[in-house]
mmCIF file with all atom_site columns, C-alpha atoms in Angstrom:
data_model
loop_
_atom_site.group_PDB
_atom_site.id
_atom_site.type_symbol
_atom_site.label_atom_id
_atom_site.label_alt_id
_atom_site.label_comp_id
_atom_site.label_asym_id
_atom_site.label_entity_id
_atom_site.label_seq_id
_atom_site.pdbx_PDB_ins_code
_atom_site.Cartn_x
_atom_site.Cartn_y
_atom_site.Cartn_z
_atom_site.occupancy
_atom_site.B_iso_or_equiv
_atom_site.pdbx_formal_charge
_atom_site.auth_seq_id
_atom_site.auth_comp_id
_atom_site.auth_asym_id
_atom_site.auth_atom_id
_atom_site.pdbx_PDB_model_num
ATOM 1   C CA . MET U 1 1   ? 0.000  0.000  0.000   1.00 87.00 ? 132 MET U CA 1
ATOM 2   C CA . LEU U 1 2   ? 1.385  3.378  -0.965  1.00 92.00 ? 133 LEU U CA 1
ATOM 3   C CA . THR U 1 3   ? 1.679  5.532  2.147   1.00 90.00 ? 134 THR U CA 1
ATOM 4   C CA . ARG U 1 4   ? 3.021  8.952  1.147   1.00 93.00 ? 135 ARG U CA 1
ATOM 5   C CA . ILE U 1 5   ? 4.700  11.077 -1.454  1.00 95.00 ? 136 ILE U CA 1
ATOM 6   C CA . ASP U 1 6   ? 8.298  10.113 -0.757  1.00 95.00 ? 137 ASP U CA 1
ATOM 7   C CA . HIS U 1 7   ? 9.824  12.693 -3.073  1.00 96.00 ? 138 HIS U CA 1
ATOM 8   C CA . ILE U 1 8   ? 9.509  14.756 -6.205  1.00 98.00 ? 139 ILE U CA 1
ATOM 9   C CA . GLY U 1 9   ? 12.500 14.345 -8.530  1.00 98.00 ? 140 GLY U CA 1
ATOM 10  C CA . ILE U 1 10  ? 13.668 17.532 -10.242 1.00 98.00 ? 141 ILE U CA 1
ATOM 11  C CA . ALA U 1 11  ? 16.206 17.338 -13.065 1.00 98.00 ? 142 ALA U CA 1
ATOM 12  C CA . CYS U 1 12  ? 18.737 20.174 -13.211 1.00 98.00 ? 143 CYS U CA 1
ATOM 13  C CA . PHE U 1 13  ? 21.840 21.152 -15.163 1.00 98.00 ? 144 PHE U CA 1
ATOM 14  C CA . ASP U 1 14  ? 23.784 22.477 -12.136 1.00 98.00 ? 145 ASP U CA 1
ATOM 15  C CA . LEU U 1 15  ? 23.116 20.763 -8.817  1.00 98.00 ? 146 LEU U CA 1
ATOM 16  C CA . ASP U 1 16  ? 25.007 23.261 -6.664  1.00 98.00 ? 147 ASP U CA 1
ATOM 17  C CA . LYS U 1 17  ? 23.202 26.244 -8.206  1.00 98.00 ? 148 LYS U CA 1
ATOM 18  C CA . THR U 1 18  ? 19.815 24.522 -7.853  1.00 98.00 ? 149 THR U CA 1
ATOM 19  C CA . VAL U 1 19  ? 20.483 23.562 -4.213  1.00 98.00 ? 150 VAL U CA 1
ATOM 20  C CA . GLU U 1 20  ? 21.387 27.189 -3.514  1.00 98.00 ? 151 GLU U CA 1
ATOM 21  C CA . PHE U 1 21  ? 18.104 28.370 -5.080  1.00 98.00 ? 152 PHE U CA 1
ATOM 22  C CA . TYR U 1 22  ? 16.017 26.054 -2.856  1.00 98.00 ? 153 TYR U CA 1
ATOM 23  C CA . ARG U 1 23  ? 18.075 27.015 0.215   1.00 97.00 ? 154 ARG U CA 1
ATOM 24  C CA . ALA U 1 24  ? 17.897 30.774 -0.397  1.00 97.00 ? 155 ALA U CA 1
ATOM 25  C CA . THR U 1 25  ? 14.280 30.833 -1.575  1.00 97.00 ? 156 THR U CA 1
ATOM 26  C CA . TYR U 1 26  ? 12.572 28.300 0.700   1.00 97.00 ? 157 TYR U CA 1
ATOM 27  C CA . GLY U 1 27  ? 15.089 27.586 3.438   1.00 96.00 ? 158 GLY U CA 1
ATOM 28  C CA . PHE U 1 28  ? 15.418 23.898 2.485   1.00 96.00 ? 159 PHE U CA 1
ATOM 29  C CA . GLU U 1 29  ? 18.744 22.309 3.429   1.00 95.00 ? 160 GLU U CA 1
ATOM 30  C CA . VAL U 1 30  ? 20.471 19.250 2.014   1.00 97.00 ? 161 VAL U CA 1
ATOM 31  C CA . PHE U 1 31  ? 19.604 16.212 4.122   1.00 96.00 ? 162 PHE U CA 1
ATOM 32  C CA . HIS U 1 32  ? 21.634 13.751 2.043   1.00 96.00 ? 163 HIS U CA 1
ATOM 33  C CA . SER U 1 33  ? 23.734 13.813 -1.121  1.00 97.00 ? 164 SER U CA 1
ATOM 34  C CA . GLU U 1 34  ? 25.348 11.096 -3.192  1.00 97.00 ? 165 GLU U CA 1
ATOM 35  C CA . VAL U 1 35  ? 26.465 10.027 -6.646  1.00 97.00 ? 166 VAL U CA 1
ATOM 36  C CA . ASN U 1 36  ? 24.585 7.059  -8.085  1.00 94.00 ? 167 ASN U CA 1
ATOM 37  C CA . GLU U 1 37  ? 26.949 5.654  -10.726 1.00 93.00 ? 168 GLU U CA 1
ATOM 38  C CA . GLU U 1 38  ? 24.427 3.057  -11.947 1.00 91.00 ? 169 GLU U CA 1
ATOM 39  C CA . GLN U 1 39  ? 21.841 5.745  -12.711 1.00 92.00 ? 170 GLN U CA 1
ATOM 40  C CA . GLY U 1 40  ? 24.432 8.313  -13.798 1.00 96.00 ? 171 GLY U CA 1
ATOM 41  C CA . VAL U 1 41  ? 23.334 11.097 -11.436 1.00 97.00 ? 172 VAL U CA 1
ATOM 42  C CA . ARG U 1 42  ? 24.639 13.309 -8.687  1.00 98.00 ? 173 ARG U CA 1
ATOM 43  C CA . GLU U 1 43  ? 21.803 14.102 -6.321  1.00 97.00 ? 174 GLU U CA 1
ATOM 44  C CA . ALA U 1 44  ? 20.772 16.052 -3.266  1.00 98.00 ? 175 ALA U CA 1
ATOM 45  C CA . MET U 1 45  ? 17.790 15.180 -1.095  1.00 97.00 ? 176 MET U CA 1
ATOM 46  C CA . LEU U 1 46  ? 16.175 18.208 0.556   1.00 97.00 ? 177 LEU U CA 1
ATOM 47  C CA . LYS U 1 47  ? 13.954 17.144 3.454   1.00 95.00 ? 178 LYS U CA 1
ATOM 48  C CA . ILE U 1 48  ? 10.607 18.917 3.498   1.00 95.00 ? 179 ILE U CA 1
ATOM 49  C CA . ASN U 1 49  ? 8.896  17.222 6.447   1.00 92.00 ? 180 ASN U CA 1
ATOM 50  C CA . ASP U 1 50  ? 8.462  14.030 8.443   1.00 89.00 ? 181 ASP U CA 1
ATOM 51  C CA . THR U 1 51  ? 5.385  11.915 7.752   1.00 85.00 ? 182 THR U CA 1
ATOM 52  C CA . SER U 1 52  ? 2.971  10.028 9.988   1.00 83.00 ? 183 SER U CA 1
ATOM 53  C CA . ASP U 1 53  ? 4.276  6.640  8.840   1.00 80.00 ? 184 ASP U CA 1
ATOM 54  C CA . GLY U 1 54  ? 7.791  7.352  10.104  1.00 80.00 ? 185 GLY U CA 1
ATOM 55  C CA . GLY U 1 55  ? 9.112  8.364  6.698   1.00 83.00 ? 186 GLY U CA 1
ATOM 56  C CA . ALA U 1 56  ? 9.693  11.792 5.234   1.00 89.00 ? 187 ALA U CA 1
ATOM 57  C CA . SER U 1 57  ? 8.975  13.827 2.119   1.00 93.00 ? 188 SER U CA 1
ATOM 58  C CA . TYR U 1 58  ? 11.822 15.237 0.058   1.00 96.00 ? 189 TYR U CA 1
ATOM 59  C CA . LEU U 1 59  ? 12.725 17.134 -3.057  1.00 97.00 ? 190 LEU U CA 1
ATOM 60  C CA . GLN U 1 60  ? 15.330 15.135 -4.961  1.00 98.00 ? 191 GLN U CA 1
ATOM 61  C CA . LEU U 1 61  ? 17.521 17.298 -7.171  1.00 98.00 ? 192 LEU U CA 1
ATOM 62  C CA . LEU U 1 62  ? 19.210 15.334 -9.957  1.00 98.00 ? 193 LEU U CA 1
ATOM 63  C CA . GLU U 1 63  ? 22.168 16.387 -12.105 1.00 98.00 ? 194 GLU U CA 1
ATOM 64  C CA . PRO U 1 64  ? 23.358 13.886 -14.721 1.00 98.00 ? 195 PRO U CA 1
ATOM 65  C CA . THR U 1 65  ? 26.969 12.747 -14.505 1.00 98.00 ? 196 THR U CA 1
ATOM 66  C CA . ARG U 1 66  ? 26.883 11.597 -18.116 1.00 97.00 ? 197 ARG U CA 1
ATOM 67  C CA . GLU U 1 67  ? 24.820 12.566 -21.168 1.00 96.00 ? 198 GLU U CA 1
ATOM 68  C CA . ASP U 1 68  ? 23.642 9.014  -21.863 1.00 97.00 ? 199 ASP U CA 1
ATOM 69  C CA . SER U 1 69  ? 21.993 8.590  -18.434 1.00 96.00 ? 200 SER U CA 1
ATOM 70  C CA . ALA U 1 70  ? 18.199 8.588  -18.251 1.00 95.00 ? 201 ALA U CA 1
ATOM 71  C CA . VAL U 1 71  ? 18.231 12.016 -16.557 1.00 97.00 ? 202 VAL U CA 1
ATOM 72  C CA . GLY U 1 72  ? 20.803 13.342 -19.054 1.00 97.00 ? 203 GLY U CA 1
ATOM 73  C CA . LYS U 1 73  ? 18.632 12.286 -22.002 1.00 97.00 ? 204 LYS U CA 1
ATOM 74  C CA . TRP U 1 74  ? 15.525 13.685 -20.321 1.00 96.00 ? 205 TRP U CA 1
ATOM 75  C CA . LEU U 1 75  ? 17.214 17.056 -19.688 1.00 97.00 ? 206 LEU U CA 1
ATOM 76  C CA . ALA U 1 76  ? 18.408 17.267 -23.302 1.00 97.00 ? 207 ALA U CA 1
ATOM 77  C CA . LYS U 1 77  ? 14.845 16.730 -24.514 1.00 97.00 ? 208 LYS U CA 1
ATOM 78  C CA . ASN U 1 78  ? 12.816 18.625 -21.868 1.00 96.00 ? 209 ASN U CA 1
ATOM 79  C CA . GLY U 1 79  ? 15.104 21.018 -20.012 1.00 97.00 ? 210 GLY U CA 1
ATOM 80  C CA . GLU U 1 80  ? 15.022 21.484 -16.267 1.00 98.00 ? 211 GLU U CA 1
ATOM 81  C CA . GLY U 1 81  ? 11.938 20.616 -14.277 1.00 97.00 ? 212 GLY U CA 1
ATOM 82  C CA . VAL U 1 82  ? 9.918  17.898 -12.584 1.00 97.00 ? 213 VAL U CA 1
ATOM 83  C CA . HIS U 1 83  ? 11.275 14.535 -13.696 1.00 97.00 ? 214 HIS U CA 1
ATOM 84  C CA . HIS U 1 84  ? 9.253  12.085 -11.575 1.00 97.00 ? 215 HIS U CA 1
ATOM 85  C CA . ILE U 1 85  ? 7.098  11.561 -8.513  1.00 98.00 ? 216 ILE U CA 1
ATOM 86  C CA . ALA U 1 86  ? 7.896  8.851  -5.979  1.00 98.00 ? 217 ALA U CA 1
ATOM 87  C CA . PHE U 1 87  ? 5.473  7.153  -3.628  1.00 97.00 ? 218 PHE U CA 1
ATOM 88  C CA . GLY U 1 88  ? 6.621  5.507  -0.411  1.00 95.00 ? 219 GLY U CA 1
ATOM 89  C CA . THR U 1 89  ? 5.646  1.935  0.382   1.00 95.00 ? 220 THR U CA 1
ATOM 90  C CA . ALA U 1 90  ? 6.641  -0.611 2.995   1.00 93.00 ? 221 ALA U CA 1
ATOM 91  C CA . ASP U 1 91  ? 6.785  -3.306 0.264   1.00 96.00 ? 222 ASP U CA 1
ATOM 92  C CA . VAL U 1 92  ? 8.134  -2.182 -3.093  1.00 97.00 ? 223 VAL U CA 1
ATOM 93  C CA . ASP U 1 93  ? 8.184  -5.787 -4.355  1.00 97.00 ? 224 ASP U CA 1
ATOM 94  C CA . GLY U 1 94  ? 4.569  -6.512 -3.462  1.00 97.00 ? 225 GLY U CA 1
ATOM 95  C CA . ASP U 1 95  ? 3.200  -3.172 -4.635  1.00 97.00 ? 226 ASP U CA 1
ATOM 96  C CA . ALA U 1 96  ? 5.128  -3.354 -7.912  1.00 98.00 ? 227 ALA U CA 1
ATOM 97  C CA . ALA U 1 97  ? 3.728  -6.846 -8.540  1.00 97.00 ? 228 ALA U CA 1
ATOM 98  C CA . ALA U 1 98  ? 0.162  -5.738 -7.729  1.00 97.00 ? 229 ALA U CA 1
ATOM 99  C CA . ILE U 1 99  ? 0.473  -2.718 -10.021 1.00 97.00 ? 230 ILE U CA 1
ATOM 100 C CA . ARG U 1 100 ? 2.000  -4.885 -12.795 1.00 97.00 ? 231 ARG U CA 1
ATOM 101 C CA . ASP U 1 101 ? -1.028 -7.205 -12.442 1.00 97.00 ? 232 ASP U CA 1
ATOM 102 C CA . LYS U 1 102 ? -3.225 -4.193 -13.250 1.00 97.00 ? 233 LYS U CA 1
ATOM 103 C CA . GLY U 1 103 ? -1.477 -3.779 -16.614 1.00 97.00 ? 234 GLY U CA 1
ATOM 104 C CA . VAL U 1 104 ? 1.064  -1.081 -15.737 1.00 98.00 ? 235 VAL U CA 1
ATOM 105 C CA . ARG U 1 105 ? 4.594  -1.685 -17.007 1.00 98.00 ? 236 ARG U CA 1
ATOM 106 C CA . VAL U 1 106 ? 7.168  -1.885 -14.208 1.00 98.00 ? 237 VAL U CA 1
ATOM 107 C CA . LEU U 1 107 ? 10.561 -0.876 -15.581 1.00 97.00 ? 238 LEU U CA 1
ATOM 108 C CA . TYR U 1 108 ? 12.786 -3.110 -13.413 1.00 95.00 ? 239 TYR U CA 1
ATOM 109 C CA . ASP U 1 109 ? 12.286 -6.856 -12.987 1.00 94.00 ? 240 ASP U CA 1
ATOM 110 C CA . GLU U 1 110 ? 13.769 -6.548 -9.496  1.00 95.00 ? 241 GLU U CA 1
ATOM 111 C CA . PRO U 1 111 ? 13.949 -3.355 -7.420  1.00 96.00 ? 242 PRO U CA 1
ATOM 112 C CA . ARG U 1 112 ? 17.302 -1.555 -7.425  1.00 95.00 ? 243 ARG U CA 1
ATOM 113 C CA . ILE U 1 113 ? 19.163 0.405  -4.783  1.00 94.00 ? 244 ILE U CA 1
ATOM 114 C CA . GLY U 1 114 ? 18.184 4.072  -4.726  1.00 93.00 ? 245 GLY U CA 1
ATOM 115 C CA . SER U 1 115 ? 18.941 7.104  -2.576  1.00 92.00 ? 246 SER U CA 1
ATOM 116 C CA . MET U 1 116 ? 19.960 6.560  1.023   1.00 92.00 ? 247 MET U CA 1
ATOM 117 C CA . GLY U 1 117 ? 19.959 2.765  0.589   1.00 93.00 ? 248 GLY U CA 1
ATOM 118 C CA . SER U 1 118 ? 16.286 2.571  -0.407  1.00 94.00 ? 249 SER U CA 1
ATOM 119 C CA . ARG U 1 119 ? 14.836 -0.058 -2.757  1.00 96.00 ? 250 ARG U CA 1
ATOM 120 C CA . ILE U 1 120 ? 13.184 1.391  -5.849  1.00 97.00 ? 251 ILE U CA 1
ATOM 121 C CA . THR U 1 121 ? 11.466 0.648  -9.108  1.00 98.00 ? 252 THR U CA 1
ATOM 122 C CA . PHE U 1 122 ? 9.788  2.810  -11.742 1.00 98.00 ? 253 PHE U CA 1
ATOM 123 C CA . LEU U 1 123 ? 6.473  2.614  -13.578 1.00 98.00 ? 254 LEU U CA 1
ATOM 124 C CA . HIS U 1 124 ? 6.308  3.468  -17.281 1.00 98.00 ? 255 HIS U CA 1
ATOM 125 C CA . PRO U 1 125 ? 5.080  7.045  -17.797 1.00 97.00 ? 256 PRO U CA 1
ATOM 126 C CA . LYS U 1 126 ? 2.911  6.049  -20.763 1.00 97.00 ? 257 LYS U CA 1
ATOM 127 C CA . ASP U 1 127 ? 0.919  3.832  -18.393 1.00 98.00 ? 258 ASP U CA 1
ATOM 128 C CA . CYS U 1 128 ? 0.691  6.582  -15.716 1.00 97.00 ? 259 CYS U CA 1
ATOM 129 C CA . HIS U 1 129 ? -0.809 9.458  -17.706 1.00 97.00 ? 260 HIS U CA 1
ATOM 130 C CA . GLY U 1 130 ? 2.586  10.844 -18.725 1.00 96.00 ? 261 GLY U CA 1
ATOM 131 C CA . VAL U 1 131 ? 4.138  10.775 -15.249 1.00 97.00 ? 262 VAL U CA 1
ATOM 132 C CA . LEU U 1 132 ? 7.287  8.754  -14.569 1.00 97.00 ? 263 LEU U CA 1
ATOM 133 C CA . THR U 1 133 ? 6.402  7.185  -11.220 1.00 98.00 ? 264 THR U CA 1
ATOM 134 C CA . GLU U 1 134 ? 8.790  5.654  -8.714  1.00 98.00 ? 265 GLU U CA 1
ATOM 135 C CA . LEU U 1 135 ? 7.980  3.279  -5.863  1.00 98.00 ? 266 LEU U CA 1
ATOM 136 C CA . VAL U 1 136 ? 10.306 3.517  -2.841  1.00 96.00 ? 267 VAL U CA 1
ATOM 137 C CA . THR U 1 137 ? 10.855 1.390  0.227   1.00 95.00 ? 268 THR U CA 1
ATOM 138 C CA . SER U 1 138 ? 13.089 3.359  2.560   1.00 91.00 ? 269 SER U CA 1
ATOM 139 C CA . ALA U 1 139 ? 16.129 1.697  4.101   1.00 89.00 ? 270 ALA U CA 1
ATOM 140 C CA . GLU U 1 140 ? 15.846 0.727  7.731   1.00 80.00 ? 271 GLU U CA 1
ATOM 141 C CA . PRO U 1 141 ? 16.929 3.587  10.019  1.00 70.00 ? 272 PRO U CA 1
ATOM 142 C CA . GLY U 1 142 ? 20.675 3.524  10.553  1.00 60.00 ? 273 GLY U CA 1
ATOM 143 C CA . SER U 1 143 ? 21.365 1.305  7.523   1.00 54.00 ? 274 SER U CA 1
ATOM 144 C CA . ALA U 1 144 ? 22.396 4.143  5.197   1.00 49.00 ? 275 ALA U CA 1
ATOM 145 C CA . GLU U 1 145 ? 24.570 7.179  5.735   1.00 46.00 ? 276 GLU U CA 1
ATOM 146 C CA . HIS U 1 146 ? 22.772 10.497 5.712   1.00 40.00 ? 277 HIS U CA 1
#
């Protein structure tokens, strides 16, 4: 069962400049940053608030580390802006299977490792009214560096 909006992914050309905008404009600070070599991105997670299920909601700022990454290709075609929405779930495997059974294409056969040690998968945007959708099961507290 999906429990919250985990994060909104925003693609950007310059991560440091974009982080500074969100800090100066809204007061959001970087909660976590990392480079995900598999996905070809450098990212910063800006924590917005805690949620009632023990999770949190974030803005995820994404800068491609290579042009051929999914975010790099998306930026070349669309420019900066909202890239995806992610919903939190306690069971990414089970929810992905249930959603696949409803005819929605799940992009990964098995969930992959995402930000902060989470487990993730994506749903095809053509099956989700044009929205790239991510499902996220957060890592257990203390299992990933923040």
